[in-house]
PDB file of C-alpha atoms in Angstrom:
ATOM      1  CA  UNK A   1       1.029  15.275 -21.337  1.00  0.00           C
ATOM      2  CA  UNK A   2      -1.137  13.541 -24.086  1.00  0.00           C
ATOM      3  CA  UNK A   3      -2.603  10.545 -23.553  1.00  0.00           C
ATOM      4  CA  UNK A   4      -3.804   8.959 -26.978  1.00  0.00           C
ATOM      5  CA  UNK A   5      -5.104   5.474 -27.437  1.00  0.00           C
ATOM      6  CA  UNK A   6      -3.613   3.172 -29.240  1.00  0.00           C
ATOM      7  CA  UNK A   7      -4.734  -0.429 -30.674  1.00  0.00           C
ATOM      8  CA  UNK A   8      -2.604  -2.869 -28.849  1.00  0.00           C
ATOM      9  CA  UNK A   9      -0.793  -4.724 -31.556  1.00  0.00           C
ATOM     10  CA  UNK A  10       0.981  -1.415 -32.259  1.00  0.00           C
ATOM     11  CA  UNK A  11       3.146  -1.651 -28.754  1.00  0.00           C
ATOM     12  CA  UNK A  12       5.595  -3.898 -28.049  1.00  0.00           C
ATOM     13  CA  UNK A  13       7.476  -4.335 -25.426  1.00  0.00           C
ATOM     14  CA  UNK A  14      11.141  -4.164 -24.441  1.00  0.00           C
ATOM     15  CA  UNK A  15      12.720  -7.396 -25.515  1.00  0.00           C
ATOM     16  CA  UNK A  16      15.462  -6.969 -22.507  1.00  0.00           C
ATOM     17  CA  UNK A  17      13.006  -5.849 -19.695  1.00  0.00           C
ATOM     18  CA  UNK A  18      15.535  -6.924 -16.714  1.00  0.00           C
ATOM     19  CA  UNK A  19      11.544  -7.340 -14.619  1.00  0.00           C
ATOM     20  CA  UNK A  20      10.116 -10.221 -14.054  1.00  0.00           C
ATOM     21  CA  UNK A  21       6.653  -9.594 -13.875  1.00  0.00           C
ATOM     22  CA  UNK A  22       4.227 -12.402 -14.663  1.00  0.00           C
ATOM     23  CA  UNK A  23       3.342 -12.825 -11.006  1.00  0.00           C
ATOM     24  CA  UNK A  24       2.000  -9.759 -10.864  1.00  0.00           C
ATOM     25  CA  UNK A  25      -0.296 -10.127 -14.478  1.00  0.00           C
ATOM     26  CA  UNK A  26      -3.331 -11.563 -13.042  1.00  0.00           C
ATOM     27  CA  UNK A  27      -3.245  -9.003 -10.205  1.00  0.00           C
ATOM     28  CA  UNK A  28      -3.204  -6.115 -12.372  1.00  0.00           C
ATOM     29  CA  UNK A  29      -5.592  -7.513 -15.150  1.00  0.00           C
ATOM     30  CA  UNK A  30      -8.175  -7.645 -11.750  1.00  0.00           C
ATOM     31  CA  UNK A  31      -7.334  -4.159 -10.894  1.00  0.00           C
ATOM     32  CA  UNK A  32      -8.127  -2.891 -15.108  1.00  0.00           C
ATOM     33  CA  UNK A  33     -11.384  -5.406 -14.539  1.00  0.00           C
ATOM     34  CA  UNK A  34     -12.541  -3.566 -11.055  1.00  0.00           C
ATOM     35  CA  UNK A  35     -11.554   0.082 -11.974  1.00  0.00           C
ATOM     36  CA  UNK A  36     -10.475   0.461 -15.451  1.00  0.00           C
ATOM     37  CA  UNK A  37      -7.276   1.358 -17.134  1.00  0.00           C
ATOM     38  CA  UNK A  38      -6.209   4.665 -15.040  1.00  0.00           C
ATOM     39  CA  UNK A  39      -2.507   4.370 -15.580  1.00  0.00           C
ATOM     40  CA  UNK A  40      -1.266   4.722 -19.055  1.00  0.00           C
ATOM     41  CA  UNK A  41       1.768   2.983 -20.619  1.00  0.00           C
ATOM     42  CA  UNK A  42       4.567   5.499 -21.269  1.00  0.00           C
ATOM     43  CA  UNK A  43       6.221   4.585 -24.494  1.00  0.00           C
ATOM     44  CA  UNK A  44       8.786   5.723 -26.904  1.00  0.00           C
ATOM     45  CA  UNK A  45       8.494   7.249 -30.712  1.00  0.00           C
ATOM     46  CA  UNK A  46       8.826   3.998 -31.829  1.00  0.00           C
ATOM     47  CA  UNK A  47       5.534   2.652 -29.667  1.00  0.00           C
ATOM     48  CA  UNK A  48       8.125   0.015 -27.484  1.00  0.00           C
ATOM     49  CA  UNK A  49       7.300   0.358 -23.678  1.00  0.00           C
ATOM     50  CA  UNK A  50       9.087   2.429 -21.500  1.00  0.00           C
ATOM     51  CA  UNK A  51       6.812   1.437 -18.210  1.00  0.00           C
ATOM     52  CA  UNK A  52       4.064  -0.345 -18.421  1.00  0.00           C
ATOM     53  CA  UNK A  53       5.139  -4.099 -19.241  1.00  0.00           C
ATOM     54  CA  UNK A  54       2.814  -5.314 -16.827  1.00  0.00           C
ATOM     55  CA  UNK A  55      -0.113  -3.604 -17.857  1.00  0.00           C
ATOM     56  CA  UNK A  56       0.380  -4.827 -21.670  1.00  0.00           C
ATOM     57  CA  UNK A  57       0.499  -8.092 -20.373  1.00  0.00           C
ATOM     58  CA  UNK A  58      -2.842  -7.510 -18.299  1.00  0.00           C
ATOM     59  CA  UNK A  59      -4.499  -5.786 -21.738  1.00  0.00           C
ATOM     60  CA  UNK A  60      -3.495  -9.114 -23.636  1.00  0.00           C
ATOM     61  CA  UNK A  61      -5.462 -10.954 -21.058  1.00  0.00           C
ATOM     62  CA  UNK A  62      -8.472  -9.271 -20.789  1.00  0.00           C
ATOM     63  CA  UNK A  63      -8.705  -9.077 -24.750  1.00  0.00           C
ATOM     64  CA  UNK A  64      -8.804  -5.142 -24.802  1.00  0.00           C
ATOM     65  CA  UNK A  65      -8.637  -3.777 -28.376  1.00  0.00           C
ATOM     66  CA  UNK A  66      -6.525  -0.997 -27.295  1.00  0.00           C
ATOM     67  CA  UNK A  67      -4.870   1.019 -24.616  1.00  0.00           C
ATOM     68  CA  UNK A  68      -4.195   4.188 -23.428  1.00  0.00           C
ATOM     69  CA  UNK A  69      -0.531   5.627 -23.732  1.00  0.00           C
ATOM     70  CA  UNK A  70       1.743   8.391 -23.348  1.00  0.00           C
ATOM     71  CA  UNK A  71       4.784   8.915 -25.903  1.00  0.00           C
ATOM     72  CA  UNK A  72       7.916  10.036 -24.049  1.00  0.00           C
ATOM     73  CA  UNK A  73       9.220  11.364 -27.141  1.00  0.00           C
ATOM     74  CA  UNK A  74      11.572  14.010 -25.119  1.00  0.00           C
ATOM     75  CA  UNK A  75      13.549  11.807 -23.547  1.00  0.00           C
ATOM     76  CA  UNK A  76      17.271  10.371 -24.611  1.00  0.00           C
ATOM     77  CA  UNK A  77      18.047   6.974 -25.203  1.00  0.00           C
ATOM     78  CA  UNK A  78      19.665   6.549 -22.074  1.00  0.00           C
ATOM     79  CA  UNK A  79      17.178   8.433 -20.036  1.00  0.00           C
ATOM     80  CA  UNK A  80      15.196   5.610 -21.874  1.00  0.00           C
ATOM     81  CA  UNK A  81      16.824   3.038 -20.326  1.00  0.00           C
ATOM     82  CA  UNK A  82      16.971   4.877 -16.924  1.00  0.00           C
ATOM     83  CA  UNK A  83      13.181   5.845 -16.241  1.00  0.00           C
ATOM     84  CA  UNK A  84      12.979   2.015 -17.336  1.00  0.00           C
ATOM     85  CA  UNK A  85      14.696   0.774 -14.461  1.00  0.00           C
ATOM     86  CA  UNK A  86      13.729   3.898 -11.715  1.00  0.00           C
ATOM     87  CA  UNK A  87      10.333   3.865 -12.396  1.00  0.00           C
ATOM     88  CA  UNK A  88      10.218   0.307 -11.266  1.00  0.00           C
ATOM     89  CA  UNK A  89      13.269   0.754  -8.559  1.00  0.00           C
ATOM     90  CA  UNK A  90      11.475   3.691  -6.883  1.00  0.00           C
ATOM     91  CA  UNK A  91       8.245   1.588  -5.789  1.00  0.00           C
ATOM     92  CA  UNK A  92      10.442  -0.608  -3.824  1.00  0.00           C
ATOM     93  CA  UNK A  93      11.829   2.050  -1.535  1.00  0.00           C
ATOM     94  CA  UNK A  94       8.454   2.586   0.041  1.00  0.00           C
ATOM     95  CA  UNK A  95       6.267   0.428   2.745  1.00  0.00           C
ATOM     96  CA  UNK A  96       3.440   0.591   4.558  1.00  0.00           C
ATOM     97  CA  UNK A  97       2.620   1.947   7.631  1.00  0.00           C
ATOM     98  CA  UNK A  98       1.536  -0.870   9.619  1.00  0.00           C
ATOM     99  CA  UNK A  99      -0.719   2.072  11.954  1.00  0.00           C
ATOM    100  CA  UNK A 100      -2.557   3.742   8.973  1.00  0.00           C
ATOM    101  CA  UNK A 101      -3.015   0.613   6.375  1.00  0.00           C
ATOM    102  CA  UNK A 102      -5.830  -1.200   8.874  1.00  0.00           C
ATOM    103  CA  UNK A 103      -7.684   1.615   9.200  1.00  0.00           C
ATOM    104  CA  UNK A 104      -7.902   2.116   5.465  1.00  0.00           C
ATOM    105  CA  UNK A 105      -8.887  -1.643   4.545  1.00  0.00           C
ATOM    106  CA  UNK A 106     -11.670  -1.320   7.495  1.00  0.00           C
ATOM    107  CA  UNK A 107     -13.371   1.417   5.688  1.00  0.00           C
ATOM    108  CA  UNK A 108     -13.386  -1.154   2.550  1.00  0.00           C
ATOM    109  CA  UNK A 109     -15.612  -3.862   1.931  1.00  0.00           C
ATOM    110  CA  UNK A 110     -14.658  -5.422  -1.304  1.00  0.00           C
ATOM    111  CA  UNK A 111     -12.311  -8.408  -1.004  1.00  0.00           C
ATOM    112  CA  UNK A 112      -8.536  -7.248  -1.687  1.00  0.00           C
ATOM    113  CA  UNK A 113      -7.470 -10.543  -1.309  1.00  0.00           C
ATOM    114  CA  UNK A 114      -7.085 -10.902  -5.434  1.00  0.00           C
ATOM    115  CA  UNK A 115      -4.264  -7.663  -4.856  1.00  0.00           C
ATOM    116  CA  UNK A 116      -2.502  -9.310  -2.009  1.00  0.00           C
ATOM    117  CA  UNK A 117      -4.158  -8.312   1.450  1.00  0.00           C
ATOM    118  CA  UNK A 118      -4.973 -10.521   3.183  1.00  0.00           C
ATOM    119  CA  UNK A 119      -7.870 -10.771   5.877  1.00  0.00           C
ATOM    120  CA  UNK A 120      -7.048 -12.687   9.076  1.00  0.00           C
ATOM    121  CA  UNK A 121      -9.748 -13.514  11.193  1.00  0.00           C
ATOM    122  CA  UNK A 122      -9.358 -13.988  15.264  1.00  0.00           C
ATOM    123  CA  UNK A 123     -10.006 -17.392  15.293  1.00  0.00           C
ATOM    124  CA  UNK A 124      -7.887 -18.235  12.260  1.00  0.00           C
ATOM    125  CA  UNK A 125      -4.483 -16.889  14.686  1.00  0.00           C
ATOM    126  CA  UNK A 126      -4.589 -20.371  16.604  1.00  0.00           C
ATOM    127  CA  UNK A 127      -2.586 -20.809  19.815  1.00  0.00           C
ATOM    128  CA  UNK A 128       0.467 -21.527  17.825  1.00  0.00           C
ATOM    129  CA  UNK A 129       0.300 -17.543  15.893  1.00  0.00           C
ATOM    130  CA  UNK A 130       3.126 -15.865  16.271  1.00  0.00           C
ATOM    131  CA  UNK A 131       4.018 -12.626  15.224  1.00  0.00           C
ATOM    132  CA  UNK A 132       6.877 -12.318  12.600  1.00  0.00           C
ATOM    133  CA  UNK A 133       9.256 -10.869  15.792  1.00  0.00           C
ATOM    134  CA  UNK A 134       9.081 -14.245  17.215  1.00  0.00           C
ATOM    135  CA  UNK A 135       6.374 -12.572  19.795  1.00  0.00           C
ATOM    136  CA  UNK A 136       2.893 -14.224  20.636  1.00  0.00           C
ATOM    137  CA  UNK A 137      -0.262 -13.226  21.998  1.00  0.00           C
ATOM    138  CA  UNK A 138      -1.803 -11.392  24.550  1.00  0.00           C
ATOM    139  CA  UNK A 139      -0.886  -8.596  21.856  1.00  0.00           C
ATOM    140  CA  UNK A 140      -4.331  -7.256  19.579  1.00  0.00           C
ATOM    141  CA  UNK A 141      -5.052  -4.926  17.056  1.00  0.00           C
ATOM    142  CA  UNK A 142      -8.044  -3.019  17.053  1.00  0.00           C
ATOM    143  CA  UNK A 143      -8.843  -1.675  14.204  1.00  0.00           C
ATOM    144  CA  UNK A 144     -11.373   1.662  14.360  1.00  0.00           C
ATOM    145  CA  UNK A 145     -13.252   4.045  11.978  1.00  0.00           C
ATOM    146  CA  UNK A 146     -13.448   7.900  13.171  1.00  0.00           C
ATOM    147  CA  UNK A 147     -14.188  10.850  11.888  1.00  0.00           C
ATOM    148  CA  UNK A 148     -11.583  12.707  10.532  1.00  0.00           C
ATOM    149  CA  UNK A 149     -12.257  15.245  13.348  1.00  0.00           C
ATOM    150  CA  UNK A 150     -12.054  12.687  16.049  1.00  0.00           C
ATOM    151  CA  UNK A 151      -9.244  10.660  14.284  1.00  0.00           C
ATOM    152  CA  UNK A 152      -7.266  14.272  14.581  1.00  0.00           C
ATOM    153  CA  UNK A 153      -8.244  14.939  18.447  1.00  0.00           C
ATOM    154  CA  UNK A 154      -6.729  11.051  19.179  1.00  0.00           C
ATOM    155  CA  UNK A 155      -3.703  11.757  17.454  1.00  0.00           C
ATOM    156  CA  UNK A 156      -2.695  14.742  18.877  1.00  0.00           C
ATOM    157  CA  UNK A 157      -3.167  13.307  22.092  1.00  0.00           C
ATOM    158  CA  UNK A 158      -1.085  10.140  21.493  1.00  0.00           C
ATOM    159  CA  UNK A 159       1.325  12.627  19.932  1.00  0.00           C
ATOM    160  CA  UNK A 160       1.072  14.570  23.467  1.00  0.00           C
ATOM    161  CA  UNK A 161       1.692  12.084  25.729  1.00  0.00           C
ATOM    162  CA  UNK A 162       4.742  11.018  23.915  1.00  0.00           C
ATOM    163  CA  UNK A 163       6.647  14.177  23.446  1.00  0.00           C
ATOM    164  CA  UNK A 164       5.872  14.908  27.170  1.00  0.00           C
ATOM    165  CA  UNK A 165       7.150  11.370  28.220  1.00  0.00           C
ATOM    166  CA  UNK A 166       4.454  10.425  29.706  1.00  0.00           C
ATOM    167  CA  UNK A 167       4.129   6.576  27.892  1.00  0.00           C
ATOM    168  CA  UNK A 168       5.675   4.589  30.894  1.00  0.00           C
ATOM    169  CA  UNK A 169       3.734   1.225  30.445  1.00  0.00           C
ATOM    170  CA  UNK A 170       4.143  -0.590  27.472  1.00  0.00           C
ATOM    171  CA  UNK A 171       4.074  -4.289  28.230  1.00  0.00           C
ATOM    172  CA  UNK A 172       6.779  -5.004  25.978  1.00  0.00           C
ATOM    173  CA  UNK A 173       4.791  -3.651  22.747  1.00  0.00           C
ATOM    174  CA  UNK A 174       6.763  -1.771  20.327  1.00  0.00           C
ATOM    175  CA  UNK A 175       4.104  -0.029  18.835  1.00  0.00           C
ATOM    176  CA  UNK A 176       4.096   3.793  19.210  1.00  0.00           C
ATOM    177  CA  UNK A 177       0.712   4.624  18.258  1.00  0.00           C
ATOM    178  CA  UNK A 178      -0.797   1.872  20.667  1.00  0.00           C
ATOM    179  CA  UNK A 179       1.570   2.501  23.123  1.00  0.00           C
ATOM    180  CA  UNK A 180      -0.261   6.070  23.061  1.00  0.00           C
ATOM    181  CA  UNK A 181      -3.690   5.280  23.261  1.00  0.00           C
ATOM    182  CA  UNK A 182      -3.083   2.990  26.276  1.00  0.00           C
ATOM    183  CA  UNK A 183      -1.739   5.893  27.952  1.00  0.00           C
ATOM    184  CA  UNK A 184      -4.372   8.602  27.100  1.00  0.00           C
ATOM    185  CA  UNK A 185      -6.806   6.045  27.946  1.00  0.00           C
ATOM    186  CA  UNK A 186      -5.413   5.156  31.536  1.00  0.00           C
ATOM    187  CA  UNK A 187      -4.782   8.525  32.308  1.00  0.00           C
ATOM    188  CA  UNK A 188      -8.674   9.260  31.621  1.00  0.00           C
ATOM    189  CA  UNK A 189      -9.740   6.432  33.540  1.00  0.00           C
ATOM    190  CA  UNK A 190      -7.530   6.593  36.524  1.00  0.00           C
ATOM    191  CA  UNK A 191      -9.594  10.476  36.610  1.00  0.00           C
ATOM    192  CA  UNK A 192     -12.822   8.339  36.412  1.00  0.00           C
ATOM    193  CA  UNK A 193     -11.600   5.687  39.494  1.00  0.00           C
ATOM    194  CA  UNK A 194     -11.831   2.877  36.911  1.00  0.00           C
ATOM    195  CA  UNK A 195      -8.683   1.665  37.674  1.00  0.00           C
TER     196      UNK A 195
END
């Protein structure tokens, strides 16, 4: 795969891209800002965009003389039109892992909020919080940084107490991970008398 740079004026885009995507232009002209243009447009013979609308629109922003592309010169028309719409499509058939993403934005100091996450501080919750299941407080989340070692030792061990049924207590949370912890940590301090 080639990736050649090419002045901007040269690519156009698709005049019937079916995605609306000006919401997302100041997001992704940030993102070019912070780390620079990693992801290429893919584009035909011709130079019109096959993916990549977005980005173009970010480039226009920011004023950049040129960007970096990739000509899918191999495929069809209608494989074209396809990889137009799955390339997009495919994105939305993933989501985050509510467990994991915390513990990746806590090893993170720059402000995300410009990309969409959004930092919630204790005190902003309120009485009135409620979770989007209708639930409220007493429920927490502690977010942690470990080692990878020790990170692999506390999995295992969540993963251990659940295979071998031993999570009994779970207050009504619905979270497996912390449903886990609580036990491995009860367990170890029922040995210590602590409770």
């Amino acid at each position: 795969m080639n990736i050649i740079q090419l002045p901007l004026g040269e690519v156009h885009p698709y005049k019937n891209n079916p995605r609306k995507n000006d919401g997302a232009v100041d997001a992704v002209a940030e993102s070019i800002k912070q780390y620079g243009f990693l992801v290429p447009l893919v584009i035909s013979a011709d130079h019109e965009i096959i993916t990549g609308h977005t980005r173009f629109k970010a480039a226009k922003k920011l004023g950049l003389a040129s960007v970096p592309c990739v000509i899918a010169d191999e495929l069809t028309e209608e494989q074209i039109k396809a990889f137009r719409l799955v390339d997009n499509k495919v994105g939305e058939l993933a989501e985050w892992d509510v467990d994991l993403l915390p513990l990746e934005l806590a090893d993170i100091a720059q402000d995300l909020s410009p990309f969409g996450f959004e930092t919630i501080s204790e005190d902003e919750f309120g009485e009135e919080f409620t979770l989007d299941s209708g639930e409220k407080k007493p429920y927490q989340q502690i977010s942690l940084t470990l080692h990878d070692k020790q990170a692999e030792l506390i999995l295992a061990c969540i993963d251990y107490v659940h295979t071998h049924g031993e999570v009994k207590e779970t207050f009504g949370n619905e979270n497996h991970k912390g449903n886990g912890v609580y036990e491995v940590v009860r367990q170890w301090a029922e040995q210590k008398k602590l409770v």
